[in-house]
Short mmCIF file of C-alpha atoms in Angstrom, two decimals:
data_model
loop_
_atom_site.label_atom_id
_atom_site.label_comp_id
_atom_site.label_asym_id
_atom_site.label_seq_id
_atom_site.Cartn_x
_atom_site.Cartn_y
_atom_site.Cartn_z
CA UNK A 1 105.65 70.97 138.19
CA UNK A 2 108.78 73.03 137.52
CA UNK A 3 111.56 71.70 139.64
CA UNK A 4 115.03 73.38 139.80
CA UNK A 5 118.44 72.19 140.98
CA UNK A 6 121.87 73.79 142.12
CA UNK A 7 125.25 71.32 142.06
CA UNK A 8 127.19 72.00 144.00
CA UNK A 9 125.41 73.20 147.04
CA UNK A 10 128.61 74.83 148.22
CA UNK A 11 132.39 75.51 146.56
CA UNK A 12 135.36 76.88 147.80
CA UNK A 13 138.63 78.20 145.71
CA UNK A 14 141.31 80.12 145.73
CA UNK A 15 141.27 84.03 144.28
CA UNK A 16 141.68 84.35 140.63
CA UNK A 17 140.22 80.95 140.05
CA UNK A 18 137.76 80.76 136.91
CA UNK A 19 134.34 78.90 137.78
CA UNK A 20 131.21 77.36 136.72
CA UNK A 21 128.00 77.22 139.07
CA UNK A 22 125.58 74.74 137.64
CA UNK A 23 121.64 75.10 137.23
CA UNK A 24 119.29 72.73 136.22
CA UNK A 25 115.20 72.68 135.94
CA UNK A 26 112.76 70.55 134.63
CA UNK A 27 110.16 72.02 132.53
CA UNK A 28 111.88 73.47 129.68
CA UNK A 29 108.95 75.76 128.76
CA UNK A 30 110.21 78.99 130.83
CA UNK A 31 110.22 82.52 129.88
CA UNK A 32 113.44 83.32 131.11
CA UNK A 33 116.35 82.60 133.46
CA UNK A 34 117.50 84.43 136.19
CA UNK A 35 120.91 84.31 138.20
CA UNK A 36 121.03 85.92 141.70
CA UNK A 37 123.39 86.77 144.62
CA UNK A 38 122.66 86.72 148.00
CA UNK A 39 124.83 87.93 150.93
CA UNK A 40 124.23 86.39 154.47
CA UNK A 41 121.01 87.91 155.84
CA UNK A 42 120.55 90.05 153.09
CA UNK A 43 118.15 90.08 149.83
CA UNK A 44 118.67 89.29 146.90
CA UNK A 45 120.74 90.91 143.70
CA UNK A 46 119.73 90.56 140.20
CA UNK A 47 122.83 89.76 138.37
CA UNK A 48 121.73 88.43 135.18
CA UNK A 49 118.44 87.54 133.37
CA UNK A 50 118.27 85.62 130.17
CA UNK A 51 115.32 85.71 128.02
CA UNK A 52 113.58 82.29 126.68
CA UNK A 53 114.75 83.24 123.20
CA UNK A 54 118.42 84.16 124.52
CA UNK A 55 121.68 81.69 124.67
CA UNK A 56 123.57 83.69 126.89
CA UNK A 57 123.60 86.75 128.71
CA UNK A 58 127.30 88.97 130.07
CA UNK A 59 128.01 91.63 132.85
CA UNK A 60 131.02 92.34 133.67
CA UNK A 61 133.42 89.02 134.81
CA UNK A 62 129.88 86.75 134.61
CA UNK A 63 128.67 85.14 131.57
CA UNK A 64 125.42 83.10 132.61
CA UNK A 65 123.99 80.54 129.53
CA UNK A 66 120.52 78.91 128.77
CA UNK A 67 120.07 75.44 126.92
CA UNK A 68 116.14 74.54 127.08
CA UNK A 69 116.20 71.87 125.03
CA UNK A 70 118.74 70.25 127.71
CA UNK A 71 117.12 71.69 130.69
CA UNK A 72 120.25 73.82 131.82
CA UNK A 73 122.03 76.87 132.75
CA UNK A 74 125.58 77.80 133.71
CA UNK A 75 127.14 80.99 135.45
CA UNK A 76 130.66 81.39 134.41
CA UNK A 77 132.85 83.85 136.92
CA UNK A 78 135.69 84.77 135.92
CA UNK A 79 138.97 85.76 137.90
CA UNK A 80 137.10 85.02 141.20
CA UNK A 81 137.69 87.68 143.58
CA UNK A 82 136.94 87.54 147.71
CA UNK A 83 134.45 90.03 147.47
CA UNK A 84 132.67 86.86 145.20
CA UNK A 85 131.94 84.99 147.73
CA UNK A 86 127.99 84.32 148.36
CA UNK A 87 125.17 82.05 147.44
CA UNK A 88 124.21 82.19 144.53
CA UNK A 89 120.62 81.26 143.37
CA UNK A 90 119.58 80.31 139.84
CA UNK A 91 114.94 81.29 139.34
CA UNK A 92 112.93 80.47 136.55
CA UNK A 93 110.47 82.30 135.77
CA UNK A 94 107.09 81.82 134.24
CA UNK A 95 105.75 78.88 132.22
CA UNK A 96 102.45 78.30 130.44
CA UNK A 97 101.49 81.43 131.53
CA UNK A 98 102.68 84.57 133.37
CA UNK A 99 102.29 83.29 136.72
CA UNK A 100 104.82 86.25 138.34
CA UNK A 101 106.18 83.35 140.23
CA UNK A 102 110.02 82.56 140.14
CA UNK A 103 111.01 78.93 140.67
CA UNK A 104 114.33 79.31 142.72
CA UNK A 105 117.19 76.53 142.90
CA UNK A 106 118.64 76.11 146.70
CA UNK A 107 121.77 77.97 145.78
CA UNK A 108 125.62 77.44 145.58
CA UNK A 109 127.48 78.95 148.63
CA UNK A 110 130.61 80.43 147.09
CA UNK A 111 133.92 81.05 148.64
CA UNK A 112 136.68 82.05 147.55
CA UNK A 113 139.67 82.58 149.49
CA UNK A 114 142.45 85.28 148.90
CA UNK B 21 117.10 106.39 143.83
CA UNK B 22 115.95 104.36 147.16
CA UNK B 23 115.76 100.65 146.73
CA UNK B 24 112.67 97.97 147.91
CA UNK B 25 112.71 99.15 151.88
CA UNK B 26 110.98 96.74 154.41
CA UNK B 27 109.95 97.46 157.50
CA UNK B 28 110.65 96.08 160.24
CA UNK B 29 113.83 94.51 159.98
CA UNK B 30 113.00 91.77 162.81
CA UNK B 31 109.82 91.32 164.44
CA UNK B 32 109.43 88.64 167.28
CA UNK B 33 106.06 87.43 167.88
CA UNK B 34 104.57 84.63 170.08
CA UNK B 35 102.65 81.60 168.57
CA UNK B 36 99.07 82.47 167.79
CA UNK B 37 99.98 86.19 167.36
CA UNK B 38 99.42 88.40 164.42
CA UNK B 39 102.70 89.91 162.11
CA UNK B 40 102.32 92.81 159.99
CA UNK B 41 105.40 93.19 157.70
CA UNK B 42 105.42 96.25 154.73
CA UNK B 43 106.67 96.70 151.99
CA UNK B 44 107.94 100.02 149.85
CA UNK B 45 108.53 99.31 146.34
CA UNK B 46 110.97 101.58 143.69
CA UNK B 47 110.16 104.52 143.11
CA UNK B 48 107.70 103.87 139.45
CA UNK B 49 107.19 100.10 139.97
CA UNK B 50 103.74 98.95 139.81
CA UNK B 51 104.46 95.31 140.60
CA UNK B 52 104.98 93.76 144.30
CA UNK B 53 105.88 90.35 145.43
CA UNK B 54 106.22 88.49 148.35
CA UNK B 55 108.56 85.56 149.01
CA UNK B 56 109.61 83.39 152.46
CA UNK B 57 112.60 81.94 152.56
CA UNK B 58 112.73 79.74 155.55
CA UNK B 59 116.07 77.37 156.76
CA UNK B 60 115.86 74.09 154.62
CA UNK B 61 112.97 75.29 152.00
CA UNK B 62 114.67 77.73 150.10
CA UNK B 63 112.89 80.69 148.73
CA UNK B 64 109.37 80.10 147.93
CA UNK B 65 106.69 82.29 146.90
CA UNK B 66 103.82 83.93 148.46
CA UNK B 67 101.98 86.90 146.52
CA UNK B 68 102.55 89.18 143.67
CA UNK B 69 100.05 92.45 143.56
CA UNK B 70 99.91 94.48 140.55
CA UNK B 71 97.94 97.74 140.45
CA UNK B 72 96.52 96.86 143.23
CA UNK B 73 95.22 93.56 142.46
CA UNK B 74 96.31 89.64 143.99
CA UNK B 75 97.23 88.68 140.88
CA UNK B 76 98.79 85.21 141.92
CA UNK B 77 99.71 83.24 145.23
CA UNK B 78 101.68 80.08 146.08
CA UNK B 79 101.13 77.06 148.51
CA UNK B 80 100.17 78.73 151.51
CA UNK B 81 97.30 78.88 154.17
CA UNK B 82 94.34 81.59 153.69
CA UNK B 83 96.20 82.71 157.38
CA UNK B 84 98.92 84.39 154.96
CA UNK B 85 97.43 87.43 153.08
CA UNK B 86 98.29 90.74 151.75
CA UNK B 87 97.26 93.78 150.19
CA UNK B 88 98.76 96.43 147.84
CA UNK B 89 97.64 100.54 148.24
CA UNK B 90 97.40 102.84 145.83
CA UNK B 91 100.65 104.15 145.87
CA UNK B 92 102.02 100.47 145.49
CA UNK B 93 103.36 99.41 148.36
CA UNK B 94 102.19 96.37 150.08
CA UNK B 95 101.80 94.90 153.37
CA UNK B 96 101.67 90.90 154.07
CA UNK B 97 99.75 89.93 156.99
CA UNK B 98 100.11 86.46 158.99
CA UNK B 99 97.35 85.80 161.38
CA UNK B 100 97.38 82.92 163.74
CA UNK B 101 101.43 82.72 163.75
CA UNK B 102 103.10 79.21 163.88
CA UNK B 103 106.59 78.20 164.60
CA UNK B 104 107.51 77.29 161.11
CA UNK B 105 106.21 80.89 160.10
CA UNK B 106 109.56 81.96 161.33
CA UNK B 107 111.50 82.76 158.09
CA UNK B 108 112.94 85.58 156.25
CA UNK B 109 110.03 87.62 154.24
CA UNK B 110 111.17 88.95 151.46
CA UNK B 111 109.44 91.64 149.06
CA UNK B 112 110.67 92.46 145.77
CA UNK B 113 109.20 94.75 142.99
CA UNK B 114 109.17 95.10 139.06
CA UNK B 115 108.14 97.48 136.37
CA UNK B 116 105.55 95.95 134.89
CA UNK B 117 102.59 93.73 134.74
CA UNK B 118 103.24 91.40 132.25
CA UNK B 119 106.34 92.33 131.58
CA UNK B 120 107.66 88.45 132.67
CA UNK B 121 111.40 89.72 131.28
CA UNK B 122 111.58 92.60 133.93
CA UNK B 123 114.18 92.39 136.27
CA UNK B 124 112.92 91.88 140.07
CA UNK B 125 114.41 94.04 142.73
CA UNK B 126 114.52 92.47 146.28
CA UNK B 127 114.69 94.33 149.69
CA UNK B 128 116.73 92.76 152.41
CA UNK B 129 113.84 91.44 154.22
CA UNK B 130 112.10 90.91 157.41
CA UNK B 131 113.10 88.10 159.85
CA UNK B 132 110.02 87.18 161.86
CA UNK B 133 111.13 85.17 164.92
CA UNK B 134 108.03 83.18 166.26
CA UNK B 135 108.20 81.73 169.73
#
């Protein structure tokens, strides 16, 4: 059963800071990764989706990576910015078989403080 | 070009009532999904309809069901309401069946209150 973690559950730092928000899951055979961003009582925003066969995926200030073999995935923000600040939820998606089903992590509450 | 839309934004109900929450996918997506993301649990999924079809659910109760019409949007219906139904619903829609690299698109939900 595909489990995923988020550390840290929440992180706070000042504007311009560069950070790293942590993803980890347990079954290693996914089809691909996906990074989101929720703001309070809102849905959710795709911001980045890396395929199985991928290593790493940009947009913009966020780089988000995919190791497999080690069960991991990073999103890398760079020059943090106020306007940054929201949990942010790391899915994987499929498995065996295509399922449609995202396994979501419990998120990392971001803040960042001007 | 309009987003997911939900309707209604909140809905209170009373224990043992029904809750009708819909759905309206993007304009050209064939693929709907339903997820509940109550305090504590994190987001967990329901449903995903595809042309029409259930073409997967999660862990929950037969009182949690759904359908998709033909011009793709969906409705999720919860009969027999308990407390720990209360939650933020959550639809979001894709491209493609089988496409598992398509990018979802959520709306920002329905909170159902249940008291």
């Amino acid at each position: 059963k595909q489990e995923v973690t988020q550390i840290p559950a929440a992180l706070s730092v000042p504007e311009g800071e560069n950070l790293v928000l942590n993803c980890s899951f347990t079954d290693s055979a996914i089809y691909n990764l996906q990074w989101f961003r929720q703001d309070p009582g809102k849905g959710l925003t795709s911001l980045l989706l890396i395929q199985s066969s991928q290593r790493e995926q940009t947009s913009g200030r966020l780089n988000a990576s995919l190791d497999k073999s080690s069960g991991r995935s990073t999103l890398y923000i760079a020059a943090s910015q106020p306007g940054d600040s929201a949990t942010y939820l790391c899915a994987s998606g499929g498995g065996s078989s295509n399922t449609g089903k995202l396994i979501f992590g419990q998120g990392t509450t971001l803040q960042v403080k001007p | 070009e309009a987003g997911v839309t939900q309707s209604p934004t909140h809905l209170i109900k009373t224990r043992g009532q029904q809750a009708t929450l819909r759905c309206s996918p993007i304009s050209g997506h064939t693929s709907v999904y339903w997820y509940q993301q109550a305090l504590g649990l994190g987001l967990q999924f329901l449903l995903w309809y595809d042309e029409g079809e259930e073409r997967n659910r999660g862990n929950f109760p037969p009182r949690f069901s759904g359908r998709q019409f033909p011009n793709y949007s969906s409705e999720l219906n919860v009969n027999a309401l308990e407390l720990e139904d209360s939650a933020l619903y959550l639809c979001a829609s894709s491209l493609a069946f089988g496409g598992v690299n398509e990018k979802l698109f959520f709306g920002s939900g329905t909170q159902l209150s249940v008291l």
